[in-house]
Coordinates of N, CA and C in Angstrom, one line a residue:
N26 N 18.9 -10.4 20.9 CA 18.6 -9.4 21.9 C 19.3 -8.1 21.6
S27 N 18.6 -7.1 21.4 CA 19.2 -5.8 20.9 C 20.0 -5.2 22.1
R28 N 19.7 -5.5 23.3 CA 20.5 -4.9 24.4 C 21.9 -5.5 24.4
V29 N 22.0 -6.8 24.1 CA 23.3 -7.4 24.1 C 24.1 -6.9 22.9
A30 N 23.4 -6.8 21.7 CA 24.1 -6.3 20.5 C 24.6 -4.9 20.7
D31 N 23.7 -4.0 21.3 CA 24.1 -2.6 21.6 C 25.3 -2.6 22.5
A32 N 25.3 -3.4 23.6 CA 26.4 -3.4 24.5 C 27.7 -3.9 23.8
L33 N 27.6 -4.9 23.0 CA 28.8 -5.3 22.2 C 29.3 -4.2 21.3
E34 N 28.4 -3.5 20.7 CA 28.8 -2.4 19.8 C 29.5 -1.3 20.6
L35 N 29.0 -1.0 21.8 CA 29.7 0.0 22.7 C 31.1 -0.5 23.1
L36 N 31.2 -1.8 23.4 CA 32.5 -2.4 23.7 C 33.5 -2.3 22.5
A37 N 33.0 -2.7 21.4 CA 33.8 -2.7 20.1 C 34.2 -1.2 19.8
A38 N 33.4 -0.2 20.2 CA 33.8 1.2 19.9 C 34.7 1.7 21.0
G39 N 35.1 0.9 21.9 CA 36.0 1.4 23.0 C 35.4 2.1 24.1
R40 N 34.0 2.0 24.3 CA 33.3 2.7 25.3 C 33.4 2.0 26.7
G41 N 34.1 0.8 26.7 CA 34.3 0.1 27.9 C 35.4 -0.9 27.7
K42 N 35.9 -1.5 28.8 CA 37.0 -2.5 28.8 C 36.5 -3.9 28.8
R43 N 35.4 -4.1 29.5 CA 34.8 -5.4 29.6 C 33.3 -5.3 29.6
L44 N 32.6 -6.4 29.4 CA 31.1 -6.4 29.4 C 30.7 -7.5 30.3
L45 N 29.8 -7.1 31.3 CA 29.1 -8.1 32.1 C 27.7 -8.3 31.5
I46 N 27.3 -9.5 31.2 CA 25.9 -9.8 30.9 C 25.3 -10.5 32.1
S47 N 24.5 -9.8 32.8 CA 24.0 -10.3 34.1 C 22.6 -11.0 33.9
G48 N 22.4 -12.0 34.7 CA 21.1 -12.6 34.7 C 20.9 -13.5 33.5
V49 N 22.0 -14.1 33.1 CA 21.9 -15.0 31.9 C 21.3 -16.3 32.2
N50 N 20.5 -16.8 31.3 CA 19.9 -18.2 31.5 C 21.0 -19.2 31.7
P51 N 20.9 -20.1 32.6 CA 21.9 -21.1 32.9 C 22.3 -21.9 31.7
G52 N 21.5 -22.1 30.7 CA 21.8 -22.9 29.5 C 22.5 -22.1 28.4
T53 N 22.6 -20.8 28.6 CA 23.2 -19.9 27.6 C 24.7 -19.8 27.7
T54 N 25.4 -19.9 26.6 CA 26.9 -19.9 26.5 C 27.3 -18.7 25.7
I55 N 28.6 -18.4 25.7 CA 29.2 -17.4 24.8 C 28.9 -17.8 23.4
A56 N 29.0 -19.1 23.0 CA 28.7 -19.5 21.7 C 27.3 -19.2 21.2
D57 N 26.3 -19.4 22.2 CA 24.9 -19.0 21.9 C 24.8 -17.6 21.5
I58 N 25.5 -16.7 22.3 CA 25.4 -15.3 22.1 C 26.1 -14.9 20.8
S59 N 27.2 -15.6 20.5 CA 27.9 -15.4 19.3 C 27.0 -15.7 18.0
H60 N 26.2 -16.7 18.1 CA 25.2 -17.0 17.0 C 24.2 -15.9 16.8
Q61 N 23.8 -15.3 17.9 CA 22.8 -14.2 17.8 C 23.4 -12.8 17.5
T62 N 24.7 -12.7 17.6 CA 25.3 -11.4 17.4 C 26.6 -11.6 16.6
A63 N 26.4 -11.8 15.3 CA 27.5 -12.1 14.4 C 28.5 -11.0 14.4
G64 N 29.8 -11.4 14.3 CA 30.9 -10.4 14.1 C 31.6 -10.0 15.4
Y65 N 31.2 -10.5 16.5 CA 31.7 -10.1 17.8 C 32.5 -11.3 18.5
D66 N 32.8 -12.3 17.8 CA 33.5 -13.5 18.4 C 34.7 -13.2 19.2
K67 N 35.6 -12.3 18.6 CA 36.8 -12.0 19.3 C 36.5 -11.3 20.6
L68 N 35.6 -10.3 20.6 CA 35.2 -9.6 21.9 C 34.6 -10.5 22.9
L69 N 33.7 -11.4 22.4 CA 33.0 -12.3 23.2 C 34.0 -13.2 24.0
N70 N 35.0 -13.7 23.3 CA 35.9 -14.6 23.9 C 37.0 -13.9 24.8
C71 N 37.2 -12.7 24.6 CA 38.2 -12.0 25.5 C 37.7 -11.1 26.6
C72 N 36.5 -10.5 26.3 CA 36.1 -9.4 27.2 C 34.7 -9.4 27.7
V73 N 34.1 -10.5 27.6 CA 32.7 -10.6 28.1 C 32.6 -11.7 29.2
D74 N 31.9 -11.2 30.3 CA 31.7 -12.1 31.4 C 30.2 -12.4 31.5
L75 N 29.8 -13.6 31.8 CA 28.4 -14.0 31.9 C 28.1 -14.2 33.4
D76 N 27.0 -13.7 33.9 CA 26.6 -14.0 35.3 C 25.3 -14.8 35.2
Y77 N 25.4 -16.0 35.8 CA 24.2 -16.9 35.8 C 23.4 -16.8 37.1
S78 N 23.9 -16.1 38.1 CA 23.3 -16.2 39.4 C 22.2 -15.2 39.6
A79 N 22.2 -14.1 39.0 CA 21.1 -13.1 39.2 C 19.8 -13.5 38.6
I80 N 18.7 -13.4 39.3 CA 17.4 -13.8 38.8 C 16.4 -12.6 38.8
N81 N 16.9 -11.5 39.2 CA 16.0 -10.3 39.2 C 16.9 -9.0 39.2
T82 N 16.3 -7.9 39.2 CA 17.1 -6.6 39.1 C 18.0 -6.4 40.3
L83 N 17.5 -6.7 41.5 CA 18.3 -6.6 42.7 C 19.5 -7.6 42.6
G84 N 19.3 -8.8 42.1 CA 20.4 -9.7 41.9 C 21.4 -9.2 40.9
N85 N 20.9 -8.6 39.8 CA 21.8 -8.0 38.8 C 22.7 -7.0 39.4
A86 N 22.1 -6.1 40.3 CA 22.8 -5.0 40.9 C 23.9 -5.6 41.9
V87 N 23.5 -6.6 42.6 CA 24.5 -7.2 43.6 C 25.6 -7.9 42.8
E88 N 25.3 -8.6 41.7 CA 26.4 -9.2 40.9 C 27.2 -8.1 40.2
T89 N 26.6 -7.1 39.7 CA 27.3 -6.0 39.1 C 28.3 -5.4 40.1
R90 N 27.9 -5.2 41.3 CA 28.7 -4.7 42.4 C 30.0 -5.6 42.6
R91 N 29.7 -6.9 42.7 CA 30.9 -7.8 42.9 C 31.8 -7.7 41.7
W92 N 31.3 -7.7 40.5 CA 32.1 -7.7 39.3 C 32.9 -6.4 39.2
A93 N 32.2 -5.3 39.4 CA 32.9 -4.0 39.3 C 34.0 -3.8 40.3
I94 N 33.7 -4.2 41.6 CA 34.7 -4.1 42.6 C 35.9 -5.0 42.3
E95 N 35.7 -6.2 41.9 CA 36.8 -7.1 41.6 C 37.7 -6.5 40.5
R96 N 37.1 -5.7 39.6 CA 37.9 -5.2 38.5 C 38.3 -3.7 38.7
G97 N 37.9 -3.1 39.8 CA 38.3 -1.8 40.1 C 37.7 -0.7 39.2
F98 N 36.5 -1.0 38.7 CA 35.8 0.0 37.8 C 35.3 1.2 38.7
H99 N 35.4 2.4 38.1 CA 34.9 3.6 38.8 C 33.7 4.2 38.0
S100 N 33.5 3.6 36.8 CA 32.3 4.0 36.0 C 31.9 2.8 35.2
L101 N 30.5 2.8 35.0 CA 29.9 1.7 34.2 C 28.9 2.3 33.3
V102 N 28.9 1.8 32.1 CA 27.8 2.1 31.1 C 26.7 1.0 31.4
I103 N 25.5 1.4 31.7 CA 24.4 0.5 32.0 C 23.6 0.4 30.7
V104 N 23.5 -0.8 30.1 CA 22.7 -1.0 28.9 C 21.5 -1.9 29.3
T105 N 20.3 -1.3 29.2 CA 19.1 -2.1 29.5 C 17.9 -1.4 28.8
S106 N 16.8 -2.0 28.8 CA 15.6 -1.4 28.2 C 15.3 0.0 28.8
A107 N 14.8 0.8 27.9 CA 14.5 2.2 28.4 C 13.5 2.2 29.5
Y108 N 12.5 1.4 29.4 CA 11.5 1.4 30.5 C 12.0 0.9 31.8
H109 N 13.1 0.1 31.7 CA 13.6 -0.5 32.9 C 14.8 0.3 33.5
M110 N 15.3 1.3 32.8 CA 16.5 2.0 33.1 C 16.4 2.7 34.5
P111 N 15.3 3.4 34.8 CA 15.3 4.1 36.2 C 15.5 3.1 37.3
R112 N 14.8 1.9 37.3 CA 15.0 1.0 38.4 C 16.4 0.4 38.4
A113 N 16.9 0.0 37.2 CA 18.2 -0.6 37.1 C 19.3 0.4 37.7
L114 N 19.2 1.7 37.3 CA 20.1 2.7 37.8 C 20.0 2.9 39.4
A115 N 18.7 2.9 39.9 CA 18.5 3.0 41.3 C 19.1 1.8 42.1
E116 N 18.9 0.6 41.6 CA 19.4 -0.6 42.3 C 21.0 -0.6 42.2
I117 N 21.5 -0.3 41.1 CA 23.0 -0.4 40.9 C 23.7 0.8 41.7
S118 N 23.1 2.0 41.7 CA 23.7 3.1 42.4 C 23.6 2.9 43.9
H119 N 22.5 2.1 44.4 CA 22.4 1.8 45.8 C 23.5 0.8 46.2
Q120 N 23.9 -0.1 45.3 CA 25.0 -1.1 45.5 C 26.4 -0.4 45.4
L121 N 26.5 0.5 44.4 CA 27.8 1.1 44.1 C 27.7 2.7 44.1
P122 N 27.5 3.2 45.3 CA 27.2 4.7 45.4 C 28.4 5.5 44.9
E123 N 29.6 5.0 44.9 CA 30.8 5.8 44.5 C 31.1 5.6 43.0
V124 N 30.4 4.8 42.3 CA 30.7 4.5 40.9 C 29.8 5.4 40.0
T125 N 30.3 6.0 39.0 CA 29.6 6.8 38.0 C 28.9 5.9 37.1
L126 N 27.5 6.0 36.9 CA 26.7 5.2 36.0 C 26.3 6.0 34.8
I127 N 26.6 5.5 33.7 CA 26.2 6.2 32.4 C 25.1 5.3 31.7
P128 N 23.9 5.9 31.7 CA 22.8 5.1 31.1 C 22.9 5.0 29.6
F129 N 22.6 3.9 29.0 CA 22.4 3.7 27.6 C 21.1 2.9 27.4
P130 N 20.0 3.6 27.4 CA 18.7 3.0 27.2 C 18.5 2.4 25.8
V131 N 17.9 1.2 25.8 CA 17.6 0.6 24.5 C 16.0 0.6 24.4
V132 N 15.6 1.2 23.3 CA 14.1 1.3 23.1 C 13.7 0.1 22.2
S133 N 12.7 -0.6 22.6 CA 12.2 -1.8 21.8 C 11.5 -1.2 20.6
D134 N 11.4 -2.0 19.5 CA 10.7 -1.6 18.3 C 9.3 -1.3 18.6
R135 N 8.6 -2.1 19.5 CA 7.2 -1.9 19.8 C 7.0 -0.5 20.4
L136 N 7.9 -0.2 21.4 CA 7.7 1.2 22.0 C 8.1 2.3 21.1
R137 N 8.9 2.0 20.1 CA 9.4 3.0 19.2 C 8.2 3.3 18.2
L138 N 7.4 2.3 17.9 CA 6.4 2.5 16.9 C 5.0 3.1 17.4
E139 N 4.8 2.9 18.7 CA 3.5 3.3 19.2 C 3.7 3.8 20.7
P140 N 2.9 4.8 21.1 CA 2.9 5.3 22.4 C 2.6 4.1 23.4
W141 N 3.2 4.1 24.6 CA 3.1 3.0 25.5 C 1.6 2.8 26.0
W142 N 0.9 3.9 26.0 CA -0.5 3.8 26.5 C -1.5 3.3 25.5
S143 N -1.1 3.2 24.2 CA -2.0 2.8 23.2 C -2.1 1.2 23.0
N144 N -1.3 0.5 23.8 CA -1.3 -1.0 23.7 C -1.4 -1.5 25.1
G145 N -2.4 -2.3 25.4 CA -2.7 -2.9 26.7 C -1.5 -3.6 27.3
A146 N -0.8 -4.4 26.6 CA 0.3 -5.2 27.1 C 1.5 -4.2 27.4
T147 N 1.7 -3.3 26.6 CA 2.8 -2.3 26.9 C 2.4 -1.4 28.1
T148 N 1.2 -1.0 28.2 CA 0.7 -0.2 29.3 C 1.0 -1.0 30.6
R149 N 0.6 -2.3 30.6 CA 0.8 -3.1 31.8 C 2.3 -3.3 32.1
L150 N 3.1 -3.4 31.1 CA 4.6 -3.5 31.3 C 5.1 -2.3 32.0
V151 N 4.8 -1.1 31.4 CA 5.3 0.2 31.9 C 4.8 0.4 33.3
L152 N 3.5 0.2 33.6 CA 3.0 0.4 34.9 C 3.6 -0.6 35.9
S153 N 3.7 -1.8 35.5 CA 4.4 -2.8 36.4 C 5.8 -2.4 36.8
E154 N 6.5 -1.9 35.8 CA 7.9 -1.4 36.0 C 7.9 -0.2 37.0
Y155 N 6.9 0.7 36.8 CA 6.8 1.8 37.7 C 6.6 1.4 39.1
F156 N 5.7 0.5 39.3 CA 5.4 0.0 40.7 C 6.6 -0.7 41.3
K157 N 7.3 -1.5 40.5 CA 8.5 -2.1 41.0 C 9.6 -1.1 41.4
Y158 N 9.6 0.0 40.6 CA 10.6 1.1 40.9 C 10.2 1.7 42.2
L159 N 8.9 2.0 42.4 CA 8.5 2.6 43.7 C 8.9 1.7 44.9
Y160 N 8.6 0.4 44.7 CA 8.9 -0.6 45.7 C 10.4 -0.7 46.0
A161 N 11.2 -0.7 45.0 CA 12.6 -0.7 45.1 C 13.1 0.5 46.0
H162 N 12.6 1.7 45.7 CA 13.0 2.8 46.4 C 12.6 2.7 47.9
L163 N 11.4 2.2 48.1 CA 11.0 2.0 49.5 C 11.9 1.0 50.2
R164 N 12.2 -0.1 49.6 CA 13.0 -1.1 50.1 C 14.4 -0.6 50.4
M165 N 15.0 0.2 49.5 CA 16.3 0.8 49.7 C 16.3 1.8 50.9
R166 N 15.2 2.5 51.0 CA 15.1 3.4 52.2 C 15.2 2.7 53.5
F167 N 14.5 1.5 53.6 CA 14.6 0.7 54.8 C 16.0 0.1 54.9
D168 N 16.6 -0.4 53.8 CA 18.0 -0.9 53.8 C 18.9 0.1 54.4
S169 N 18.8 1.4 53.9 CA 19.7 2.4 54.4 C 19.5 2.7 55.9
A170 N 18.2 2.7 56.3 CA 17.9 3.0 57.7 C 18.5 1.9 58.6
A171 N 18.3 0.6 58.2 CA 18.8 -0.5 58.9 C 20.3 -0.5 59.0
A172 N 21.0 -0.2 57.9 CA 22.5 -0.1 57.9 C 23.0 1.0 58.8
E173 N 22.3 2.1 58.8 CA 22.7 3.2 59.7 C 22.5 2.8 61.1
S174 N 21.4 2.2 61.5 CA 21.2 1.7 62.8 C 22.2 0.7 63.2
E175 N 22.6 -0.2 62.3 CA 23.6 -1.3 62.6 C 24.9 -0.6 62.9
S176 N 25.3 0.3 62.0 CA 26.7 0.9 62.2 C 26.7 1.8 63.5
V177 N 25.6 2.4 63.9 CA 25.6 3.1 65.2 C 25.7 2.1 66.3
Q178 N 25.1 1.0 66.2 CA 25.2 0.0 67.3 C 26.6 -0.6 67.4
L179 N 27.2 -0.8 66.2 CA 28.6 -1.3 66.2 C 29.5 -0.3 66.8
A180 N 29.3 1.0 66.6 CA 30.1 2.0 67.2 C 29.9 2.2 68.7
G181 N 28.9 1.5 69.2 CA 28.6 1.6 70.7 C 27.8 2.9 71.1
L182 N 27.2 3.5 70.1 CA 26.4 4.7 70.4 C 25.0 4.3 70.5
P183 N 24.2 5.1 71.3 CA 22.8 4.8 71.3 C 22.1 5.1 70.0
P184 N 21.2 4.3 69.6 CA 20.4 4.6 68.3 C 19.8 6.0 68.4
Q185 N 19.7 6.6 67.2 CA 19.3 8.0 67.1 C 17.8 8.1 67.7
G186 N 17.7 9.1 68.5 CA 16.3 9.4 69.1 C 16.1 8.7 70.5
R187 N 17.1 7.8 70.9 CA 16.9 7.2 72.2 C 18.1 7.7 73.1
T188 N 17.7 8.0 74.3 CA 18.8 8.4 75.3 C 18.9 7.3 76.3
Q189 N 20.0 7.2 76.9 CA 20.2 6.2 77.9 C 20.2 6.8 79.3

């Protein structure tokens, strides 16, 4: 997986202190990753955390939030596919609004060799990701409105727009 290899290269170059690989298949181990990314054994054993709980982008963002807060990180380098980067950044920044996010998009060989619209499967992938991005923004808008309403109620103030 080039995303993992790129992230390990960034870690090896000192661009980060630790690496979280989120949404890992439950059967995957550090040893499995080591077999796929030769030369990083020392880093894998000291500085890489695997998350098995996340099953989607929202779960990745929630797990990233927990991981970053536990470690006191104020900035994160986000390594993911280029087509997925906008949604990943939106979800993580919604979970960690005070943390600086630095995108490191990885472009797959297929997208590098041909325009996305020239291949049906790639077009479906890009359009699907775009619609998921729009849905995520809509969901986050409702999350924010619900959180604001809840905090107003906890403060004992009437919800905005209603008078008593």
